[in-house]
PDB file of C-alpha atoms in Angstrom:
ATOM      1  CA  MET A   1     -18.903   4.948  -5.564  1.00 36.00           C
ATOM      2  CA  LEU A   2     -19.364   6.773  -8.891  1.00 34.00           C
ATOM      3  CA  PHE A   3     -15.798   8.075  -8.594  1.00 38.00           C
ATOM      4  CA  THR A   4     -14.572   4.495  -8.193  1.00 39.00           C
ATOM      5  CA  ARG A   5     -16.318   3.335 -11.361  1.00 37.00           C
ATOM      6  CA  ILE A   6     -15.141   6.260 -13.480  1.00 37.00           C
ATOM      7  CA  VAL A   7     -11.522   6.433 -12.369  1.00 44.00           C
ATOM      8  CA  MET A   8     -10.845   2.786 -11.719  1.00 46.00           C
ATOM      9  CA  ASN A   9     -11.181   0.973 -15.017  1.00 61.00           C
ATOM     10  CA  THR A  10      -9.048  -2.020 -14.069  1.00 73.00           C
ATOM     11  CA  PRO A  11      -9.473  -4.413 -11.142  1.00 86.00           C
ATOM     12  CA  LEU A  12      -7.878  -3.066  -7.992  1.00 95.00           C
ATOM     13  CA  ARG A  13      -5.433  -5.264  -6.082  1.00 97.00           C
ATOM     14  CA  PHE A  14      -4.224  -4.218  -2.650  1.00 98.00           C
ATOM     15  CA  LEU A  15      -1.498  -5.739  -0.493  1.00 98.00           C
ATOM     16  CA  LEU A  16      -1.781  -4.980   3.231  1.00 98.00           C
ATOM     17  CA  VAL A  17       1.339  -5.452   5.342  1.00 97.00           C
ATOM     18  CA  ASP A  18       1.009  -5.067   9.110  1.00 95.00           C
ATOM     19  CA  ASP A  19       2.008  -7.208  12.075  1.00 93.00           C
ATOM     20  CA  GLU A  20      -1.301  -6.441  13.803  1.00 94.00           C
ATOM     21  CA  GLU A  21      -4.072  -8.641  12.431  1.00 96.00           C
ATOM     22  CA  PRO A  22      -6.920  -6.382  13.679  1.00 96.00           C
ATOM     23  CA  ILE A  23      -5.411  -3.482  11.704  1.00 95.00           C
ATOM     24  CA  ARG A  24      -5.127  -5.625   8.564  1.00 96.00           C
ATOM     25  CA  ASP A  25      -8.730  -6.751   9.015  1.00 97.00           C
ATOM     26  CA  LEU A  26      -9.983  -3.177   9.488  1.00 97.00           C
ATOM     27  CA  HIS A  27      -8.087  -1.924   6.438  1.00 97.00           C
ATOM     28  CA  ALA A  28      -9.377  -4.836   4.350  1.00 98.00           C
ATOM     29  CA  GLN A  29     -12.946  -4.099   5.440  1.00 98.00           C
ATOM     30  CA  ILE A  30     -12.618  -0.413   4.502  1.00 97.00           C
ATOM     31  CA  LEU A  31     -11.125  -1.271   1.114  1.00 98.00           C
ATOM     32  CA  LYS A  32     -13.778  -3.875   0.307  1.00 97.00           C
ATOM     33  CA  MET A  33     -16.571  -1.490   1.294  1.00 96.00           C
ATOM     34  CA  SER A  34     -15.039   1.315  -0.790  1.00 95.00           C
ATOM     35  CA  TYR A  35     -14.092  -0.846  -3.783  1.00 95.00           C
ATOM     36  CA  PRO A  36     -16.380  -3.915  -3.767  1.00 95.00           C
ATOM     37  CA  GLU A  37     -14.701  -5.574  -6.744  1.00 93.00           C
ATOM     38  CA  CYS A  38     -11.171  -5.265  -5.369  1.00 96.00           C
ATOM     39  CA  THR A  39      -8.836  -8.034  -4.272  1.00 96.00           C
ATOM     40  CA  VAL A  40      -7.121  -7.648  -0.895  1.00 98.00           C
ATOM     41  CA  ASP A  41      -4.161  -9.805   0.121  1.00 98.00           C
ATOM     42  CA  ASP A  42      -2.312  -9.428   3.402  1.00 97.00           C
ATOM     43  CA  CYS A  43       0.773 -10.482   5.298  1.00 96.00           C
ATOM     44  CA  SER A  44       2.400  -9.678   8.623  1.00 94.00           C
ATOM     45  CA  ASP A  45       5.878  -8.341   7.819  1.00 93.00           C
ATOM     46  CA  GLY A  46       8.446  -7.403   5.197  1.00 91.00           C
ATOM     47  CA  ASP A  47       9.751 -10.962   4.868  1.00 94.00           C
ATOM     48  CA  GLU A  48       6.297 -12.042   3.681  1.00 95.00           C
ATOM     49  CA  PHE A  49       5.738  -8.839   1.690  1.00 96.00           C
ATOM     50  CA  LEU A  50       8.667  -9.357  -0.702  1.00 97.00           C
ATOM     51  CA  PRO A  51       7.674 -12.746  -2.169  1.00 97.00           C
ATOM     52  CA  LEU A  52       4.029 -11.690  -2.593  1.00 97.00           C
ATOM     53  CA  ALA A  53       5.009  -8.522  -4.470  1.00 97.00           C
ATOM     54  CA  ARG A  54       7.539 -10.399  -6.601  1.00 97.00           C
ATOM     55  CA  LYS A  55       5.109 -13.172  -7.469  1.00 97.00           C
ATOM     56  CA  ALA A  56       2.436 -10.654  -8.509  1.00 96.00           C
ATOM     57  CA  ARG A  57       4.973  -8.853 -10.698  1.00 93.00           C
ATOM     58  CA  GLU A  58       6.206 -12.102 -12.285  1.00 94.00           C
ATOM     59  CA  GLU A  59       2.640 -13.156 -13.076  1.00 92.00           C
ATOM     60  CA  VAL A  60       2.053  -9.708 -14.633  1.00 90.00           C
ATOM     61  CA  LYS A  61      -0.683  -9.063 -12.071  1.00 90.00           C
ATOM     62  CA  PRO A  62       1.002  -6.368 -10.008  1.00 91.00           C
ATOM     63  CA  TYR A  63      -0.748  -4.855  -7.064  1.00 96.00           C
ATOM     64  CA  THR A  64      -2.395  -1.477  -7.514  1.00 96.00           C
ATOM     65  CA  LEU A  65      -1.257  -0.251  -4.101  1.00 97.00           C
ATOM     66  CA  TYR A  66       0.827  -1.409  -1.152  1.00 98.00           C
ATOM     67  CA  LEU A  67      -0.371  -0.381   2.318  1.00 98.00           C
ATOM     68  CA  THR A  68       2.287  -1.138   4.894  1.00 96.00           C
ATOM     69  CA  ASP A  69       3.185  -0.341   8.439  1.00 93.00           C
ATOM     70  CA  ASN A  70       6.781   0.651   9.043  1.00 93.00           C
ATOM     71  CA  ARG A  71       7.537  -1.013  12.370  1.00 91.00           C
ATOM     72  CA  MET A  72       7.101  -4.774  12.167  1.00 89.00           C
ATOM     73  CA  MET A  73       8.940  -7.854  13.373  1.00 86.00           C
ATOM     74  CA  ARG A  74      11.742  -9.290  11.220  1.00 87.00           C
ATOM     75  CA  MET A  75      11.775  -6.768   8.353  1.00 88.00           C
ATOM     76  CA  ASN A  76      10.215  -3.306   8.538  1.00 91.00           C
ATOM     77  CA  GLY A  77       8.232  -1.620   5.794  1.00 92.00           C
ATOM     78  CA  LEU A  78      10.960   0.835   4.768  1.00 94.00           C
ATOM     79  CA  LYS A  79      13.511  -1.907   4.216  1.00 94.00           C
ATOM     80  CA  ALA A  80      11.065  -4.029   2.203  1.00 96.00           C
ATOM     81  CA  LEU A  81      10.146  -1.071  -0.015  1.00 96.00           C
ATOM     82  CA  GLU A  82      13.812  -0.169  -0.517  1.00 96.00           C
ATOM     83  CA  ILE A  83      14.473  -3.707  -1.778  1.00 96.00           C
ATOM     84  CA  LEU A  84      11.451  -3.674  -4.090  1.00 97.00           C
ATOM     85  CA  ARG A  85      12.359  -0.265  -5.532  1.00 97.00           C
ATOM     86  CA  LYS A  86      15.905  -1.472  -6.271  1.00 96.00           C
ATOM     87  CA  GLU A  87      14.297  -4.316  -8.224  1.00 96.00           C
ATOM     88  CA  GLY A  88      12.358  -1.785 -10.310  1.00 95.00           C
ATOM     89  CA  ASP A  89       8.998  -2.130  -8.550  1.00 96.00           C
ATOM     90  CA  LYS A  90       7.012   1.100  -8.918  1.00 94.00           C
ATOM     91  CA  VAL A  91       3.726   0.151  -7.229  1.00 96.00           C
ATOM     92  CA  PRO A  92       2.559   3.136  -5.147  1.00 97.00           C
ATOM     93  CA  ALA A  93       2.895   2.659  -1.392  1.00 97.00           C
ATOM     94  CA  ILE A  94       1.235   4.153   1.654  1.00 97.00           C
ATOM     95  CA  MET A  95       3.168   3.628   4.870  1.00 96.00           C
ATOM     96  CA  THR A  96       1.713   4.092   8.330  1.00 95.00           C
ATOM     97  CA  SER A  97       3.970   5.464  11.024  1.00 91.00           C
ATOM     98  CA  GLY A  98       3.391   5.975  14.726  1.00 86.00           C
ATOM     99  CA  THR A  99       6.580   7.858  15.482  1.00 85.00           C
ATOM    100  CA  PRO A 100       7.052  11.458  14.304  1.00 81.00           C
ATOM    101  CA  GLY A 101      10.203  11.810  12.222  1.00 82.00           C
ATOM    102  CA  GLU A 102      10.572   8.060  11.823  1.00 87.00           C
ATOM    103  CA  ILE A 103      10.352   8.240   8.031  1.00 91.00           C
ATOM    104  CA  PRO A 104      13.382  10.057   6.583  1.00 90.00           C
ATOM    105  CA  LEU A 105      12.693  12.802   4.048  1.00 90.00           C
ATOM    106  CA  SER A 106      14.830  10.914   1.526  1.00 90.00           C
ATOM    107  CA  ALA A 107      12.201   8.146   1.483  1.00 92.00           C
ATOM    108  CA  TYR A 108       9.760  10.425  -0.316  1.00 91.00           C
ATOM    109  CA  ARG A 109      12.267  10.702  -3.161  1.00 90.00           C
ATOM    110  CA  ASP A 110      13.879   7.266  -3.098  1.00 91.00           C
ATOM    111  CA  LEU A 111      10.699   5.219  -2.624  1.00 91.00           C
ATOM    112  CA  ALA A 112       8.342   7.237  -4.859  1.00 92.00           C
ATOM    113  CA  PRO A 113       5.498   6.934  -5.423  1.00 93.00           C
ATOM    114  CA  PHE A 114       5.384   6.945  -1.619  1.00 95.00           C
ATOM    115  CA  TYR A 115       2.978   8.451   0.920  1.00 95.00           C
ATOM    116  CA  VAL A 116       2.891   8.450   4.732  1.00 94.00           C
ATOM    117  CA  LEU A 117      -0.169   8.192   6.961  1.00 95.00           C
ATOM    118  CA  ASP A 118       0.714   9.241  10.502  1.00 93.00           C
ATOM    119  CA  LYS A 119      -0.910   7.451  13.429  1.00 92.00           C
ATOM    120  CA  PRO A 120      -3.366   7.910  14.914  1.00 94.00           C
ATOM    121  CA  TYR A 121      -5.672   8.238  11.921  1.00 95.00           C
ATOM    122  CA  THR A 122      -9.360   7.676  11.269  1.00 96.00           C
ATOM    123  CA  ALA A 123     -11.002   5.257   8.859  1.00 96.00           C
ATOM    124  CA  THR A 124     -12.133   8.309   6.889  1.00 96.00           C
ATOM    125  CA  ARG A 125      -8.583   9.646   6.600  1.00 97.00           C
ATOM    126  CA  PHE A 126      -7.352   6.194   5.524  1.00 97.00           C
ATOM    127  CA  LYS A 127     -10.012   5.977   2.805  1.00 97.00           C
ATOM    128  CA  GLU A 128      -9.367   9.562   1.629  1.00 97.00           C
ATOM    129  CA  LEU A 129      -5.646   8.962   1.236  1.00 97.00           C
ATOM    130  CA  VAL A 130      -6.156   5.656  -0.598  1.00 97.00           C
ATOM    131  CA  THR A 131      -8.612   7.355  -2.980  1.00 96.00           C
ATOM    132  CA  ALA A 132      -6.248  10.275  -3.588  1.00 96.00           C
ATOM    133  CA  VAL A 133      -3.265   8.003  -4.243  1.00 96.00           C
ATOM    134  CA  LEU A 134      -5.272   5.843  -6.628  1.00 95.00           C
ATOM    135  CA  HIS A 135      -6.475   8.924  -8.476  1.00 92.00           C
ATOM    136  CA  LEU A 136      -2.995  10.460  -8.714  1.00 91.00           C
ATOM    137  CA  ASN A 137      -1.436   7.253  -9.945  1.00 84.00           C
ATOM    138  CA  ARG A 138      -4.155   6.597 -12.530  1.00 79.00           C
ATOM    139  CA  GLN A 139      -3.422  10.021 -14.011  1.00 62.00           C
ATOM    140  CA  ASN A 140       0.372   9.529 -13.809  1.00 59.00           C
ATOM    141  CA  PRO A 141       1.007   5.777 -13.921  1.00 55.00           C
ATOM    142  CA  SER A 142       4.553   4.805 -13.048  1.00 50.00           C
ATOM    143  CA  GLN A 143       4.314   1.141 -13.915  1.00 45.00           C
TER     144      GLN A 143
END
């Protein structure tokens, strides 16, 4: 908790994107327990992801971090991030993936700042990666 207060001097805003509601709920619970003053929004696929990210950017209240699954109905996470990056969006993203090799190596370059969390993972691993990404991007902001 002390780390959160020292490193995080602005309100944290997370956007969770996953077609499985129980996963979104679990991630939201972990984030709210780890960062009690954070805001967590969620949606179920890339088609819903894009307008939420754009609206936040237009209102000059961009998200701190996107947490998205790759495989979802309608539009997957990779495609949504590709579109946002082409629009100049630089919000860091963590993508979960259940299939080894599913995320091309070029994504790490083209979608940066971009991180992958392979399934299966634990709540502890999820929290550790979120904390590390937040810390890295506070030291080297890309927005």
